GROMACS .gro file of C-alpha atoms in nm:
model
  232
    1MET     CA    1   0.000   0.000   0.000
    2LYS     CA    2   0.164   0.323  -0.117
    3ILE     CA    3   0.099   0.647   0.067
    4SER     CA    4   0.097   1.002  -0.069
    5LYS     CA    5   0.355   1.241   0.066
    6THR     CA    6   0.122   1.482   0.251
    7LYS     CA    7   0.142   1.436   0.629
    8ILE     CA    8   0.291   1.093   0.574
    9TYR     CA    9   0.349   0.997   0.937
   10GLU     CA   10  -0.013   1.085   1.027
   11LYS     CA   11  -0.148   0.858   0.754
   12ILE     CA   12   0.078   0.572   0.862
   13ALA     CA   13  -0.030   0.619   1.223
   14ASP     CA   14  -0.396   0.622   1.119
   15ILE     CA   15  -0.356   0.298   0.924
   16LEU     CA   16  -0.182   0.122   1.211
   17LEU     CA   17  -0.434   0.253   1.463
   18GLU     CA   18  -0.723   0.117   1.255
   19GLN     CA   19  -0.546  -0.219   1.228
   20ILE     CA   20  -0.507  -0.226   1.606
   21LYS     CA   21  -0.869  -0.125   1.666
   22SER     CA   22  -0.996  -0.390   1.423
   23GLY     CA   23  -0.792  -0.662   1.591
   24GLU     CA   24  -0.556  -0.723   1.302
   25TYR     CA   25  -0.288  -0.650   1.559
   26ALA     CA   26  -0.399  -0.762   1.907
   27VAL     CA   27  -0.271  -0.640   2.243
   28GLY     CA   28   0.066  -0.804   2.298
   29ASP     CA   29   0.139  -0.849   1.926
   30LYS     CA   30   0.468  -0.735   1.784
   31LEU     CA   31   0.438  -0.490   1.494
   32PRO     CA   32   0.648  -0.525   1.179
   33SER     CA   33   0.980  -0.346   1.193
   34ILE     CA   34   1.014   0.017   1.091
   35GLN     CA   35   1.215  -0.091   0.789
   36ALA     CA   36   0.954  -0.345   0.678
   37LEU     CA   37   0.669  -0.097   0.708
   38ALA     CA   38   0.867   0.171   0.524
   39LYS     CA   39   0.916  -0.073   0.236
   40ASP     CA   40   0.550  -0.182   0.235
   41TYR     CA   41   0.417   0.174   0.234
   42GLY     CA   42   0.681   0.318   0.004
   43VAL     CA   43   0.786   0.584   0.255
   44SER     CA   44   1.097   0.677   0.448
   45VAL     CA   45   1.209   0.507   0.767
   46ALA     CA   46   1.188   0.848   0.937
   47SER     CA   47   0.816   0.877   0.854
   48VAL     CA   48   0.739   0.538   1.007
   49ARG     CA   49   0.945   0.626   1.313
   50GLU     CA   50   0.742   0.945   1.359
   51ALA     CA   51   0.421   0.743   1.327
   52PHE     CA   52   0.543   0.504   1.595
   53ASN     CA   53   0.627   0.797   1.822
   54ALA     CA   54   0.277   0.938   1.771
   55LEU     CA   55   0.117   0.603   1.857
   56ARG     CA   56   0.339   0.569   2.161
   57THR     CA   57   0.229   0.916   2.273
   58ILE     CA   58  -0.137   0.807   2.285
   59GLY     CA   59  -0.047   0.484   2.465
   60VAL     CA   60  -0.135   0.215   2.208
   61ILE     CA   61   0.216   0.085   2.149
   62GLU     CA   62   0.537   0.037   2.344
   63ILE     CA   63   0.879   0.052   2.182
   64LYS     CA   64   1.126  -0.185   2.348
   65GLN     CA   65   1.481  -0.118   2.238
   66GLY     CA   66   1.638  -0.431   2.098
   67TYR     CA   67   1.310  -0.626   2.102
   68GLY     CA   68   1.068  -0.441   1.878
   69THR     CA   69   0.738  -0.255   1.900
   70PHE     CA   70   0.438  -0.408   2.074
   71VAL     CA   71   0.068  -0.324   2.096
   72THR     CA   72  -0.027  -0.226   2.452
   73LYS     CA   73  -0.386  -0.100   2.416
   74LYS     CA   74  -0.663  -0.141   2.159
   75GLU     CA   75  -0.794   0.214   2.197
   76PRO     CA   76  -0.609   0.538   2.267
   77VAL     CA   77  -0.618   0.639   2.632
   78PHE     CA   78  -0.587   1.006   2.707
   79PHE     CA   79  -0.626   1.136   3.062
   80ASP     CA   80  -0.643   0.818   3.271
   81LEU     CA   81  -0.684   0.910   3.637
   82ASN     CA   82  -0.554   0.567   3.735
   83GLU     CA   83  -0.215   0.670   3.597
   84SER     CA   84  -0.230   1.033   3.711
   85SER     CA   85  -0.117   1.189   4.035
   86LEU     CA   86  -0.428   1.410   4.022
   87THR     CA   87  -0.794   1.351   4.099
   88ARG     CA   88  -1.068   1.492   3.878
   89LYS     CA   89  -1.145   1.758   4.142
   90GLN     CA   90  -0.779   1.860   4.151
   91ILE     CA   91  -0.775   1.887   3.773
   92GLU     CA   92  -1.087   2.102   3.779
   93ASP     CA   93  -0.933   2.320   4.050
   94LEU     CA   94  -0.611   2.354   3.851
   95LEU     CA   95  -0.798   2.458   3.536
   96GLU     CA   96  -0.994   2.716   3.736
   97LEU     CA   97  -0.674   2.847   3.895
   98ARG     CA   98  -0.508   2.878   3.556
   99GLU     CA   99  -0.800   3.081   3.424
  100VAL     CA  100  -0.800   3.319   3.722
  101VAL     CA  101  -0.423   3.369   3.722
  102GLU     CA  102  -0.341   3.358   3.351
  103LEU     CA  103  -0.610   3.604   3.243
  104ALA     CA  104  -0.469   3.859   3.485
  105THR     CA  105  -0.114   3.766   3.384
  106VAL     CA  106  -0.165   3.801   3.009
  107GLN     CA  107  -0.335   4.138   3.061
  108LYS     CA  108  -0.031   4.267   3.247
  109ALA     CA  109   0.205   4.105   2.998
  110ALA     CA  110   0.045   4.294   2.710
  111THR     CA  111   0.114   4.628   2.875
  112HIS     CA  112   0.447   4.555   3.046
  113ARG     CA  113   0.629   4.323   2.805
  114THR     CA  114   0.974   4.412   2.678
  115ASP     CA  115   1.148   4.325   2.352
  116GLU     CA  116   1.337   4.054   2.540
  117ASP     CA  117   1.007   3.909   2.658
  118LEU     CA  118   0.883   3.895   2.298
  119GLU     CA  119   1.197   3.706   2.201
  120ALA     CA  120   1.132   3.446   2.473
  121LEU     CA  121   0.769   3.408   2.362
  122SER     CA  122   0.873   3.380   1.999
  123SER     CA  123   1.131   3.114   2.085
  124ALA     CA  124   0.865   2.904   2.261
  125LEU     CA  125   0.630   2.946   1.964
  126GLN     CA  126   0.900   2.822   1.728
  127LEU     CA  127   0.943   2.509   1.939
  128MET     CA  128   0.565   2.452   1.931
  129GLN     CA  129   0.565   2.493   1.554
  130LYS     CA  130   0.844   2.236   1.529
  131ALA     CA  131   0.633   1.993   1.732
  132VAL     CA  132   0.347   2.036   1.484
  133GLY     CA  133   0.582   1.938   1.205
  134ASP     CA  134   0.750   1.638   1.364
  135GLY     CA  135   0.448   1.484   1.535
  136THR     CA  136   0.567   1.523   1.893
  137SER     CA  137   0.335   1.662   2.159
  138GLY     CA  138   0.535   1.977   2.245
  139GLU     CA  139   0.406   2.028   2.600
  140ALA     CA  140   0.747   2.153   2.720
  141ALA     CA  141   0.733   2.437   2.467
  142ASP     CA  142   0.371   2.504   2.566
  143LEU     CA  143   0.471   2.544   2.931
  144LYS     CA  144   0.768   2.759   2.831
  145PHE     CA  145   0.531   2.992   2.645
  146HIS     CA  146   0.294   3.034   2.939
  147LEU     CA  147   0.580   3.090   3.183
  148ALA     CA  148   0.725   3.349   2.946
  149ILE     CA  149   0.392   3.532   2.957
  150ALA     CA  150   0.409   3.529   3.337
  151ARG     CA  151   0.764   3.665   3.321
  152SER     CA  152   0.644   3.938   3.081
  153ALA     CA  153   0.397   4.062   3.343
  154GLN     CA  154   0.699   4.188   3.542
  155ASN     CA  155   0.559   4.042   3.865
  156GLU     CA  156   0.786   3.786   4.025
  157MET     CA  157   0.511   3.648   4.250
  158LEU     CA  158   0.287   3.572   3.951
  159PHE     CA  159   0.576   3.397   3.781
  160ASP     CA  160   0.665   3.202   4.096
  161LEU     CA  161   0.302   3.096   4.142
  162LEU     CA  162   0.282   2.941   3.796
  163ASN     CA  163   0.633   2.802   3.814
  164ASN     CA  164   0.558   2.628   4.144
  165ILE     CA  165   0.271   2.434   3.988
  166SER     CA  166   0.443   2.388   3.652
  167ASP     CA  167   0.470   2.009   3.693
  168VAL     CA  168   0.094   1.957   3.716
  169ILE     CA  169   0.029   2.218   3.447
  170GLN     CA  170   0.263   2.029   3.214
  171GLU     CA  171   0.087   1.702   3.296
  172THR     CA  172  -0.245   1.846   3.179
  173MET     CA  173  -0.078   2.006   2.877
  174LYS     CA  174   0.063   1.668   2.779
  175GLU     CA  175  -0.279   1.504   2.795
  176THR     CA  176  -0.440   1.789   2.600
  177ARG     CA  177  -0.183   1.750   2.325
  178ARG     CA  178  -0.231   1.374   2.314
  179VAL     CA  179  -0.597   1.437   2.232
  180TYR     CA  180  -0.508   1.698   1.969
  181LEU     CA  181  -0.253   1.465   1.812
  182PHE     CA  182  -0.525   1.221   1.703
  183ASP     CA  183  -0.840   1.435   1.692
  184LYS     CA  184  -0.888   1.548   1.334
  185GLU     CA  185  -1.131   1.821   1.441
  186LYS     CA  186  -0.867   1.972   1.667
  187ALA     CA  187  -0.512   1.906   1.547
  188LEU     CA  188  -0.193   2.042   1.698
  189ARG     CA  189  -0.177   2.319   1.437
  190ARG     CA  190  -0.497   2.466   1.576
  191LEU     CA  191  -0.348   2.462   1.925
  192TYR     CA  192  -0.037   2.633   1.791
  193GLU     CA  193  -0.249   2.899   1.620
  194GLU     CA  194  -0.426   2.974   1.949
  195HIS     CA  195  -0.088   3.049   2.107
  196GLN     CA  196   0.015   3.253   1.805
  197LYS     CA  197  -0.291   3.478   1.849
  198ILE     CA  198  -0.205   3.531   2.214
  199TYR     CA  199   0.150   3.625   2.112
  200GLN     CA  200   0.025   3.872   1.850
  201ALA     CA  201  -0.202   4.045   2.103
  202ILE     CA  202   0.089   4.079   2.348
  203GLU     CA  203   0.317   4.204   2.070
  204GLN     CA  204   0.056   4.468   1.978
  205GLN     CA  205   0.016   4.556   2.347
  206ASP     CA  206  -0.359   4.500   2.314
  207SER     CA  207  -0.451   4.384   2.664
  208ASP     CA  208  -0.823   4.334   2.590
  209LYS     CA  209  -0.746   4.114   2.290
  210ALA     CA  210  -0.480   3.924   2.485
  211VAL     CA  211  -0.731   3.842   2.759
  212GLN     CA  212  -0.992   3.741   2.501
  213GLN     CA  213  -0.750   3.506   2.322
  214MET     CA  214  -0.622   3.352   2.646
  215LYS     CA  215  -0.976   3.302   2.774
  216SER     CA  216  -1.074   3.125   2.452
  217HIS     CA  217  -0.762   2.906   2.464
  218LEU     CA  218  -0.806   2.803   2.828
  219ALA     CA  219  -1.175   2.725   2.772
  220GLU     CA  220  -1.077   2.493   2.486
  221VAL     CA  221  -0.815   2.326   2.705
  222ARG     CA  222  -1.065   2.281   2.988
  223ASP     CA  223  -1.329   2.129   2.762
  224THR     CA  224  -1.077   1.899   2.593
  225ILE     CA  225  -0.941   1.765   2.922
  226LEU     CA  226  -1.275   1.718   3.100
  227GLU     CA  227  -1.429   1.543   2.798
  228ASN     CA  228  -1.143   1.292   2.785
  229ILE     CA  229  -1.084   1.206   3.149
  230ARG     CA  230  -1.111   0.837   3.235
  231GLN     CA  231  -1.251   0.814   3.586
  232LYS     CA  232  -1.085   0.630   3.876
   0.00000   0.00000   0.00000
């Protein structure tokens, strides 16, 4: 089966995911090697490797160095509370805290940011854009962007507050991006564009627009997470 060259790794991942869902590959089965799949699909080894990384991100395969790649789950699992350090109530509280703090933070950032702050925000955006292209989740760049906004507000306590809970924020960012990675209605590019709009509002020093864009982004994050939580 030959595959066209547009978004190759996504198409490979989709094919493999459907084969896993249908039972062609059962839980515990070893998948063909990257080299074998590259030959079958007429694509590069790098494209198959990216597809494997995407499938590993959503928890359906495990890559064991020296042994091969094995199916671990039939369906993608996103925010599984059994594997999380957080309860649903804690997640809801965190999302509410982020909205309260980050709306105030982005408003201040838009009026107080410096050229150096814009460079830090732009650097984080570039890393997010790279993640869109290579199929990785990019939550580290996402966190870097939000912390750079807090730094731009020129209030050390606001920055310290977000930085102190950065581990749990990144955990929820990771799960959000896992959903976006395989939800065709969402897609990581859309998530990147939301951040880009926030950046543009800060760059233009438009505090009202910055708050509006951040509010829209955080509402999307909240809805995405709460819709995909697997209860304990």
